[in-house]
Amino acid sequence: MTTQRSLRSFLGLAIALLLAANTGIAQQQGGGQTPAPAGGGTPGGSSIPTPTTPSIPNTPSIPGRPTSPTIGQPQEQRFPEMQRPIFLSGKVMMDDGSAVPDNVVIERVCNGVAKPEGYANSKGHFSFQLGSNMQVFSDASVSSAADSGFGGNRGGGMPSTPGNRTFSERDLMGCEIRATLAGYRSEAVLLTGRRFMDNPDVGVIILHRMGNVEGDTISLTTALAPKDAKKAYEKGREAMKKNKLADAQKELQKAVELYPKYSIAWYNLGLVKDQQKDAAGARSAFLEAMAADPKYVNPYLPLAQIAAQEKKWQEVADTTGRLIKLNAFDFPHAYFLNSVANLNLQKLDDAEKSAREALKYDTKNRNPKLHHVLGVILAQKQKFPEAATEMKSYLQFAPNASDVEFVKKQLADIERITGTQETAGKSQ
């Protein structure tokens, strides 16, 4: 009887936890895959905050590379310590020769940690000062989520005044730049050895279409937009980048009035309305984007996040389920939200399946909250030893999370229940 009371008490806490999942998850996973989205972990600010990323230890020295000066060759020549601004430019191209969409993000990846640097323009060209801390307006499609998922990203989402970031040759060891676009694999350009006086042109980065992905981050309706609608859309995007939300809304509204099937314009209008704290307007715009082009994946995640904030769990489950079917590879946060939704709907098998899928894609534990959610699911399924393991993993990967004491209490409840069961088993 005591065990059952403890279990009911714990499950009550578990339900309360997941009902508040949108406030219990600390922040966008920094250093990860998606650029910091507006409002935290998602584009446009309607995000469920995503987990705090564990600090990344100092990178070990590269085997075979001397760390002391070679005889007759001063160390300064091998690893110049002079800090200078470094500018990069280049072009992104699709492997099939098709037009480059306007939501291709250029990332700098150093030892597995990705940082967004900027966007390629409509012709595929990009140019920026490396590490200038420009926070590009994030798209849900960016999973690489640097910083991503879980979101993103995933910051205010709008460009800030560029910083005066400088680099030495040593800083760029183990670094590369690449393009990110959901459903596509990017070639990479190595930055190791690059110096400030080098030619800034890094050449062409090719994006290759991934197989088994039904959805796309490129809306097929875009090519059919009339000239005036395209012009209004481009003006709206420029206003978004300058954080001029009223101007952006005006131009994007004009674009969709001129061309109601302009899916990408509807999507960006949703992002703007989300920034303006107009959840109803954002929801309506995202739904219009999906109706205009059901295989255009970008609107699905922000729509699911709005529903999660409103605790509309069936809508969250349905929307993320559709997104996963369209693209199971680039939106790990969709699995997370799907798991939380199904847990609140008491569909525990579905919740467990989604949580495990999310963990499969989150190999670097950038979203440690997944372990906590899976622990709650397993506890509800009375798989207490496994639940305890997941809770301990969460505490290991997120030792400074705001809910650490609450999770420790849950873990203690699980271990107490497990101990009571073991004692009862031995006495029989």
Short mmCIF file of C-alpha atoms in Angstrom, two decimals:
data_model
loop_
_atom_site.label_atom_id
_atom_site.label_comp_id
_atom_site.label_asym_id
_atom_site.label_seq_id
_atom_site.Cartn_x
_atom_site.Cartn_y
_atom_site.Cartn_z
CA MET A 1 0.00 0.00 0.00
CA THR A 2 2.85 2.39 0.84
CA THR A 3 4.46 1.67 -2.51
CA GLN A 4 1.23 2.45 -4.36
CA ARG A 5 0.80 5.74 -2.47
CA SER A 6 4.39 6.71 -3.28
CA LEU A 7 3.87 5.80 -6.91
CA ARG A 8 0.69 7.87 -7.14
CA SER A 9 2.49 10.79 -5.51
CA PHE A 10 5.37 10.51 -7.94
CA LEU A 11 3.13 10.22 -10.97
CA GLY A 12 1.28 13.33 -9.87
CA LEU A 13 4.57 15.19 -9.80
CA ALA A 14 5.45 13.75 -13.18
CA ILE A 15 2.25 14.97 -14.79
CA ALA A 16 2.72 18.41 -13.24
CA LEU A 17 6.25 18.49 -14.60
CA LEU A 18 5.30 17.68 -18.17
CA LEU A 19 2.31 20.00 -18.16
CA ALA A 20 4.83 22.71 -17.38
CA ALA A 21 7.37 21.46 -19.90
CA ASN A 22 7.35 24.75 -21.70
CA THR A 23 8.80 26.51 -18.65
CA GLY A 24 10.87 23.72 -17.20
CA ILE A 25 13.30 23.45 -20.06
CA ALA A 26 15.94 26.04 -19.55
CA GLN A 27 17.34 27.51 -22.75
CA GLN A 28 18.14 26.95 -26.39
CA GLN A 29 20.98 24.56 -26.83
CA GLY A 30 23.84 26.88 -27.47
CA GLY A 31 26.87 25.88 -29.42
CA GLY A 32 24.69 23.36 -31.06
CA GLN A 33 23.12 23.22 -34.35
CA THR A 34 20.48 25.89 -34.85
CA PRO A 35 21.14 29.58 -34.79
CA ALA A 36 19.55 31.22 -31.81
CA PRO A 37 15.91 31.66 -32.81
CA ALA A 38 13.72 34.48 -31.84
CA GLY A 39 12.56 34.03 -28.30
CA GLY A 40 14.73 31.08 -27.40
CA GLY A 41 14.46 27.71 -29.00
CA THR A 42 12.24 28.43 -31.95
CA PRO A 43 11.82 30.83 -34.75
CA GLY A 44 9.95 33.97 -34.07
CA GLY A 45 9.83 33.78 -30.28
CA SER A 46 6.97 31.38 -29.70
CA SER A 47 9.30 28.72 -28.49
CA ILE A 48 9.29 26.27 -25.71
CA PRO A 49 12.62 27.09 -24.12
CA THR A 50 15.13 24.36 -24.76
CA PRO A 51 17.70 22.80 -22.50
CA THR A 52 20.85 24.36 -21.23
CA THR A 53 23.81 22.95 -23.09
CA PRO A 54 26.52 21.38 -20.94
CA SER A 55 29.75 23.32 -21.04
CA ILE A 56 32.17 22.05 -23.64
CA PRO A 57 35.59 21.12 -22.27
CA ASN A 58 38.76 22.49 -23.76
CA THR A 59 39.65 20.73 -26.95
CA PRO A 60 42.50 18.24 -26.47
CA SER A 61 45.64 18.71 -28.48
CA ILE A 62 45.60 17.08 -31.89
CA PRO A 63 47.75 13.91 -31.90
CA GLY A 64 50.83 14.24 -34.02
CA ARG A 65 50.84 18.04 -33.99
CA PRO A 66 53.71 19.44 -31.90
CA THR A 67 52.75 21.75 -29.09
CA SER A 68 56.25 23.18 -28.62
CA PRO A 69 58.34 25.12 -31.14
CA THR A 70 60.25 23.12 -33.72
CA ILE A 71 63.99 23.68 -33.70
CA GLY A 72 64.77 26.61 -35.96
CA GLN A 73 61.06 27.47 -36.36
CA PRO A 74 59.61 29.87 -33.79
CA GLN A 75 56.20 28.97 -32.44
CA GLU A 76 54.79 32.29 -33.63
CA GLN A 77 55.27 31.19 -37.21
CA ARG A 78 53.43 27.92 -36.69
CA PHE A 79 50.56 29.37 -34.66
CA PRO A 80 50.47 33.16 -35.02
CA GLU A 81 48.82 34.67 -31.95
CA MET A 82 48.04 38.01 -33.60
CA GLN A 83 44.30 38.59 -33.36
CA ARG A 84 42.71 40.04 -36.49
CA PRO A 85 39.21 40.24 -37.98
CA ILE A 86 38.68 37.60 -40.68
CA PHE A 87 36.24 38.08 -43.53
CA LEU A 88 34.80 35.23 -45.58
CA SER A 89 32.76 35.15 -48.75
CA GLY A 90 31.64 32.48 -51.16
CA LYS A 91 28.65 30.90 -52.83
CA VAL A 92 26.19 28.10 -52.09
CA MET A 93 24.86 25.95 -54.93
CA MET A 94 22.36 23.10 -55.09
CA ASP A 95 23.71 19.90 -56.62
CA ASP A 96 20.86 19.78 -59.15
CA GLY A 97 21.37 23.36 -60.29
CA SER A 98 18.08 24.60 -58.81
CA ALA A 99 17.72 28.02 -57.18
CA VAL A 100 19.06 28.44 -53.68
CA PRO A 101 16.31 29.16 -51.11
CA ASP A 102 16.65 32.23 -48.93
CA ASN A 103 16.85 30.34 -45.66
CA VAL A 104 20.28 28.72 -46.12
CA VAL A 105 22.36 29.48 -43.03
CA ILE A 106 26.16 29.51 -43.09
CA GLU A 107 27.64 27.96 -39.95
CA ARG A 108 31.12 27.90 -38.50
CA VAL A 109 31.77 24.50 -36.91
CA CYS A 110 34.71 24.18 -34.54
CA ASN A 111 35.39 20.77 -33.00
CA GLY A 112 31.77 19.74 -33.42
CA VAL A 113 30.25 22.98 -32.08
CA ALA A 114 28.27 24.99 -34.66
CA LYS A 115 27.73 28.76 -34.63
CA PRO A 116 25.55 30.59 -37.17
CA GLU A 117 27.36 33.32 -39.10
CA GLY A 118 24.82 34.55 -41.67
CA TYR A 119 22.57 33.75 -44.60
CA ALA A 120 23.27 33.14 -48.26
CA ASN A 121 21.25 35.54 -50.40
CA SER A 122 18.78 34.60 -53.13
CA LYS A 123 21.65 34.03 -55.58
CA GLY A 124 23.57 31.88 -53.11
CA HIS A 125 26.24 34.45 -52.25
CA PHE A 126 27.38 35.08 -48.68
CA SER A 127 29.83 37.48 -47.06
CA PHE A 128 30.49 38.21 -43.38
CA GLN A 129 33.09 38.94 -40.74
CA LEU A 130 33.81 35.69 -38.96
CA GLY A 131 32.42 35.54 -35.44
CA SER A 132 30.80 38.97 -35.63
CA ASN A 133 27.97 37.65 -33.41
CA MET A 134 25.28 38.61 -35.89
CA GLN A 135 22.14 36.83 -34.76
CA VAL A 136 20.38 35.93 -37.98
CA PHE A 137 16.61 35.66 -37.95
CA SER A 138 16.29 31.95 -37.35
CA ASP A 139 14.22 29.49 -39.33
CA ALA A 140 12.76 26.35 -37.85
CA SER A 141 14.39 24.44 -40.67
CA VAL A 142 17.80 25.01 -39.17
CA SER A 143 18.31 22.05 -36.93
CA SER A 144 21.83 22.18 -36.71
CA ALA A 145 20.95 22.87 -34.67
CA ALA A 146 23.17 25.19 -33.34
CA ASP A 147 22.14 25.25 -31.75
CA SER A 148 18.73 23.73 -32.51
CA GLY A 149 16.12 21.98 -31.53
CA PHE A 150 15.61 21.85 -29.81
CA GLY A 151 15.47 24.35 -31.05
CA GLY A 152 17.60 26.38 -32.86
CA ASN A 153 18.79 28.36 -31.33
CA ARG A 154 17.81 28.04 -32.58
CA GLY A 155 18.69 35.29 -28.60
CA GLY A 156 16.33 37.80 -29.94
CA GLY A 157 16.53 36.36 -33.41
CA MET A 158 17.16 39.71 -35.06
CA PRO A 159 20.54 41.04 -36.16
CA SER A 160 22.47 42.82 -33.47
CA THR A 161 25.25 45.30 -34.06
CA PRO A 162 28.20 43.26 -35.28
CA GLY A 163 30.90 42.80 -32.71
CA ASN A 164 34.60 43.28 -33.26
CA ARG A 165 35.47 39.60 -32.98
CA THR A 166 39.01 38.69 -33.97
CA PHE A 167 40.79 35.38 -34.50
CA SER A 168 44.28 33.98 -34.62
CA GLU A 169 45.35 30.98 -36.66
CA ARG A 170 45.26 28.87 -33.50
CA ASP A 171 41.60 29.77 -32.92
CA LEU A 172 40.62 28.24 -36.25
CA MET A 173 42.27 24.86 -35.76
CA GLY A 174 39.64 22.14 -36.24
CA CYS A 175 37.15 24.61 -37.76
CA GLU A 176 35.19 24.59 -41.00
CA ILE A 177 32.25 26.39 -42.51
CA ARG A 178 29.24 24.73 -44.09
CA ALA A 179 25.75 25.54 -45.27
CA THR A 180 22.72 24.18 -43.44
CA LEU A 181 19.36 23.39 -44.99
CA ALA A 182 16.99 20.73 -43.74
CA GLY A 183 16.91 17.71 -46.04
CA TYR A 184 20.32 18.50 -47.52
CA ARG A 185 23.93 17.56 -46.74
CA SER A 186 26.55 20.26 -47.09
CA GLU A 187 30.10 20.07 -48.28
CA ALA A 188 32.51 21.81 -45.89
CA VAL A 189 35.39 24.25 -46.27
CA LEU A 190 38.26 23.88 -43.79
CA LEU A 191 39.39 27.01 -41.94
CA THR A 192 42.45 25.47 -40.26
CA GLY A 193 45.49 27.56 -41.15
CA ARG A 194 43.48 30.51 -42.47
CA ARG A 195 44.92 33.96 -41.72
CA PHE A 196 43.45 37.44 -41.96
CA MET A 197 45.43 38.33 -45.11
CA ASP A 198 44.21 35.30 -47.06
CA ASN A 199 41.76 35.70 -49.94
CA PRO A 200 38.32 35.85 -48.24
CA ASP A 201 36.69 33.88 -51.08
CA VAL A 202 36.31 30.28 -49.93
CA GLY A 203 34.74 29.14 -53.18
CA VAL A 204 31.54 27.16 -53.73
CA ILE A 205 29.72 25.05 -51.11
CA ILE A 206 27.50 22.38 -52.64
CA LEU A 207 24.28 21.18 -51.00
CA HIS A 208 23.32 17.57 -51.76
CA ARG A 209 19.75 16.34 -51.42
CA MET A 210 19.33 13.58 -48.81
CA GLY A 211 17.30 10.50 -49.68
CA ASN A 212 14.13 9.33 -47.96
CA VAL A 213 13.01 12.88 -47.14
CA GLU A 214 9.53 13.67 -48.42
CA GLY A 215 9.28 17.24 -47.13
CA ASP A 216 11.36 20.18 -48.27
CA THR A 217 12.54 23.52 -46.95
CA ILE A 218 12.06 24.93 -50.43
CA SER A 219 8.44 25.67 -51.26
CA LEU A 220 7.46 24.72 -54.79
CA THR A 221 5.05 27.66 -54.89
CA THR A 222 7.86 30.22 -54.66
CA ALA A 223 8.83 29.94 -58.32
CA LEU A 224 5.27 30.73 -59.39
CA ALA A 225 5.02 33.98 -57.42
CA PRO A 226 4.42 37.05 -59.61
CA LYS A 227 7.07 39.76 -59.78
CA ASP A 228 5.29 42.25 -57.50
CA ALA A 229 4.71 39.59 -54.83
CA LYS A 230 8.38 38.58 -54.93
CA LYS A 231 9.43 42.20 -54.60
CA ALA A 232 7.20 42.68 -51.55
CA TYR A 233 8.48 39.45 -50.02
CA GLU A 234 12.12 40.50 -50.46
CA LYS A 235 11.38 43.87 -48.85
CA GLY A 236 9.72 42.06 -45.97
CA ARG A 237 12.74 39.82 -45.43
CA GLU A 238 15.08 42.80 -45.43
CA ALA A 239 12.90 44.54 -42.85
CA MET A 240 12.94 41.40 -40.69
CA LYS A 241 16.74 41.36 -40.72
CA LYS A 242 16.74 44.99 -39.56
CA ASN A 243 14.23 44.21 -36.79
CA LYS A 244 11.65 46.51 -38.38
CA LEU A 245 8.71 44.28 -37.62
CA ALA A 246 5.92 46.67 -38.61
CA ASP A 247 7.49 47.23 -42.03
CA ALA A 248 8.11 43.50 -42.41
CA GLN A 249 4.49 42.68 -41.61
CA LYS A 250 3.23 45.28 -44.10
CA GLU A 251 5.37 43.96 -46.98
CA LEU A 252 4.75 40.27 -46.26
CA GLN A 253 1.01 40.89 -45.96
CA LYS A 254 1.16 42.58 -49.33
CA ALA A 255 3.03 39.60 -50.79
CA VAL A 256 0.43 37.05 -49.69
CA GLU A 257 -2.45 39.27 -50.83
CA LEU A 258 -0.88 39.45 -54.29
CA TYR A 259 -0.20 35.71 -54.27
CA PRO A 260 -2.26 33.73 -51.70
CA LYS A 261 -0.30 30.52 -52.33
CA TYR A 262 3.02 32.17 -51.39
CA SER A 263 3.87 29.60 -48.71
CA ILE A 264 7.27 30.98 -47.71
CA ALA A 265 5.82 34.49 -47.36
CA TRP A 266 3.04 33.16 -45.11
CA TYR A 267 5.70 31.37 -43.04
CA ASN A 268 7.78 34.52 -42.57
CA LEU A 269 4.64 36.50 -41.77
CA GLY A 270 4.00 33.94 -39.03
CA LEU A 271 7.50 34.51 -37.65
CA VAL A 272 6.94 38.26 -37.57
CA LYS A 273 3.57 37.94 -35.83
CA ASP A 274 5.14 35.58 -33.34
CA GLN A 275 7.80 38.21 -32.59
CA GLN A 276 4.97 40.66 -32.04
CA LYS A 277 3.43 38.29 -29.48
CA ASP A 278 0.43 37.72 -31.74
CA ALA A 279 0.04 33.96 -31.26
CA ALA A 280 -3.32 33.80 -33.02
CA GLY A 281 -2.00 35.71 -36.03
CA ALA A 282 1.13 33.55 -36.14
CA ARG A 283 -0.92 30.35 -35.96
CA SER A 284 -3.14 31.54 -38.81
CA ALA A 285 -0.14 32.43 -40.99
CA PHE A 286 1.59 29.11 -40.37
CA LEU A 287 -1.60 27.22 -41.24
CA GLU A 288 -1.90 29.23 -44.47
CA ALA A 289 1.70 28.33 -45.32
CA MET A 290 1.00 24.63 -44.76
CA ALA A 291 -2.21 24.77 -46.78
CA ALA A 292 -0.44 26.46 -49.70
CA ASP A 293 2.31 23.84 -49.76
CA PRO A 294 1.81 20.84 -47.41
CA LYS A 295 5.33 19.51 -48.08
CA TYR A 296 7.01 22.77 -47.09
CA VAL A 297 8.28 21.77 -43.65
CA ASN A 298 9.30 25.08 -42.07
CA PRO A 299 5.91 26.10 -40.57
CA TYR A 300 5.27 22.83 -38.72
CA LEU A 301 7.64 23.22 -35.77
CA PRO A 302 6.74 26.80 -34.76
CA LEU A 303 3.05 25.87 -35.05
CA ALA A 304 3.61 22.90 -32.74
CA GLN A 305 5.46 25.10 -30.27
CA ILE A 306 2.60 27.57 -30.12
CA ALA A 307 0.23 24.67 -29.43
CA ALA A 308 2.55 23.36 -26.71
CA GLN A 309 2.59 26.73 -24.98
CA GLU A 310 -1.19 26.58 -24.99
CA LYS A 311 -1.10 22.96 -23.75
CA LYS A 312 -3.04 21.73 -26.77
CA TRP A 313 -1.31 18.37 -26.62
CA GLN A 314 -3.29 16.56 -29.31
CA GLU A 315 -2.50 19.34 -31.76
CA VAL A 316 1.18 19.14 -30.76
CA ALA A 317 1.18 15.38 -31.32
CA ASP A 318 -0.56 15.67 -34.69
CA THR A 319 1.60 18.52 -36.01
CA THR A 320 4.92 17.02 -34.93
CA GLY A 321 3.80 13.62 -36.23
CA ARG A 322 3.25 15.12 -39.69
CA LEU A 323 6.61 16.88 -39.55
CA ILE A 324 8.41 13.67 -38.60
CA LYS A 325 6.82 11.88 -41.55
CA LEU A 326 7.97 14.65 -43.90
CA ASN A 327 11.50 14.85 -42.52
CA ALA A 328 12.65 12.52 -39.75
CA PHE A 329 16.27 13.63 -39.83
CA ASP A 330 16.52 17.39 -39.38
CA PHE A 331 13.99 18.16 -36.65
CA PRO A 332 14.96 16.29 -33.46
CA HIS A 333 12.95 18.83 -31.47
CA ALA A 334 9.83 17.50 -33.19
CA TYR A 335 10.44 14.12 -31.54
CA PHE A 336 10.88 15.83 -28.18
CA LEU A 337 7.63 17.77 -28.44
CA ASN A 338 5.87 14.66 -29.74
CA SER A 339 7.09 12.73 -26.71
CA VAL A 340 5.93 15.42 -24.26
CA ALA A 341 2.55 15.63 -25.99
CA ASN A 342 1.95 11.89 -25.93
CA LEU A 343 3.01 11.68 -22.30
CA ASN A 344 0.41 14.29 -21.40
CA LEU A 345 -2.11 12.34 -23.48
CA GLN A 346 -1.08 9.20 -21.53
CA LYS A 347 -0.01 7.44 -24.73
CA LEU A 348 3.07 6.11 -23.02
CA ASP A 349 4.30 3.75 -25.73
CA ASP A 350 4.21 6.53 -28.32
CA ALA A 351 5.85 8.91 -25.87
CA GLU A 352 8.67 6.47 -25.15
CA LYS A 353 9.24 5.77 -28.83
CA SER A 354 9.58 9.47 -29.68
CA ALA A 355 11.86 10.17 -26.72
CA ARG A 356 14.19 7.34 -27.74
CA GLU A 357 14.21 8.55 -31.35
CA ALA A 358 15.11 12.04 -30.17
CA LEU A 359 17.97 10.64 -28.07
CA LYS A 360 19.20 8.66 -31.08
CA TYR A 361 19.67 11.89 -33.01
CA ASP A 362 20.98 13.85 -30.00
CA THR A 363 24.30 11.99 -29.75
CA LYS A 364 26.09 14.90 -28.04
CA ASN A 365 23.45 15.33 -25.30
CA ARG A 366 22.67 18.89 -26.36
CA ASN A 367 19.13 18.38 -25.06
CA PRO A 368 19.64 16.69 -21.68
CA LYS A 369 15.97 17.27 -20.84
CA LEU A 370 15.24 14.28 -23.05
CA HIS A 371 16.66 12.00 -20.36
CA HIS A 372 14.34 13.55 -17.77
CA VAL A 373 11.28 13.17 -19.98
CA LEU A 374 12.15 9.55 -20.77
CA GLY A 375 12.71 8.94 -17.06
CA VAL A 376 9.20 10.21 -16.28
CA ILE A 377 7.73 8.04 -19.04
CA LEU A 378 9.51 4.93 -17.78
CA ALA A 379 8.45 5.67 -14.20
CA GLN A 380 4.82 5.86 -15.32
CA LYS A 381 5.33 2.48 -17.01
CA GLN A 382 6.74 1.25 -13.67
CA LYS A 383 10.15 0.55 -15.21
CA PHE A 384 11.80 2.10 -12.19
CA PRO A 385 15.45 1.00 -12.58
CA GLU A 386 15.52 2.33 -16.16
CA ALA A 387 13.76 5.50 -15.04
CA ALA A 388 16.39 6.08 -12.36
CA THR A 389 19.16 5.67 -14.95
CA GLU A 390 17.61 8.34 -17.18
CA MET A 391 17.10 10.72 -14.25
CA LYS A 392 20.76 10.32 -13.29
CA SER A 393 21.79 11.01 -16.88
CA TYR A 394 19.83 14.23 -16.83
CA LEU A 395 21.49 15.35 -13.60
CA GLN A 396 24.88 14.44 -15.08
CA PHE A 397 24.42 16.38 -18.30
CA ALA A 398 22.54 19.35 -16.82
CA PRO A 399 24.00 19.80 -13.31
CA ASN A 400 23.09 23.51 -13.19
CA ALA A 401 19.54 23.29 -14.53
CA SER A 402 16.91 25.23 -12.61
CA ASP A 403 14.91 22.08 -11.80
CA VAL A 404 17.82 19.99 -10.44
CA GLU A 405 16.41 19.80 -6.91
CA PHE A 406 12.99 18.78 -8.22
CA VAL A 407 14.52 16.02 -10.35
CA LYS A 408 16.61 14.84 -7.39
CA LYS A 409 13.41 14.52 -5.39
CA GLN A 410 11.81 12.52 -8.20
CA LEU A 411 14.89 10.29 -8.35
CA ALA A 412 14.71 9.74 -4.59
CA ASP A 413 11.05 8.74 -4.92
CA ILE A 414 11.92 6.26 -7.66
CA GLU A 415 14.75 4.73 -5.64
CA ARG A 416 12.52 4.52 -2.57
CA ILE A 417 9.82 2.71 -4.57
CA THR A 418 12.43 0.40 -6.08
CA GLY A 419 13.88 -0.33 -2.65
CA THR A 420 10.45 -1.08 -1.22
CA GLN A 421 9.71 -3.49 -4.08
CA GLU A 422 13.04 -5.26 -3.62
CA THR A 423 12.47 -5.60 0.13
CA ALA A 424 8.96 -6.96 -0.44
CA GLY A 425 10.33 -9.47 -2.96
CA LYS A 426 12.95 -10.78 -0.57
CA SER A 427 10.43 -11.20 2.26
CA GLN A 428 8.16 -13.38 0.17
#
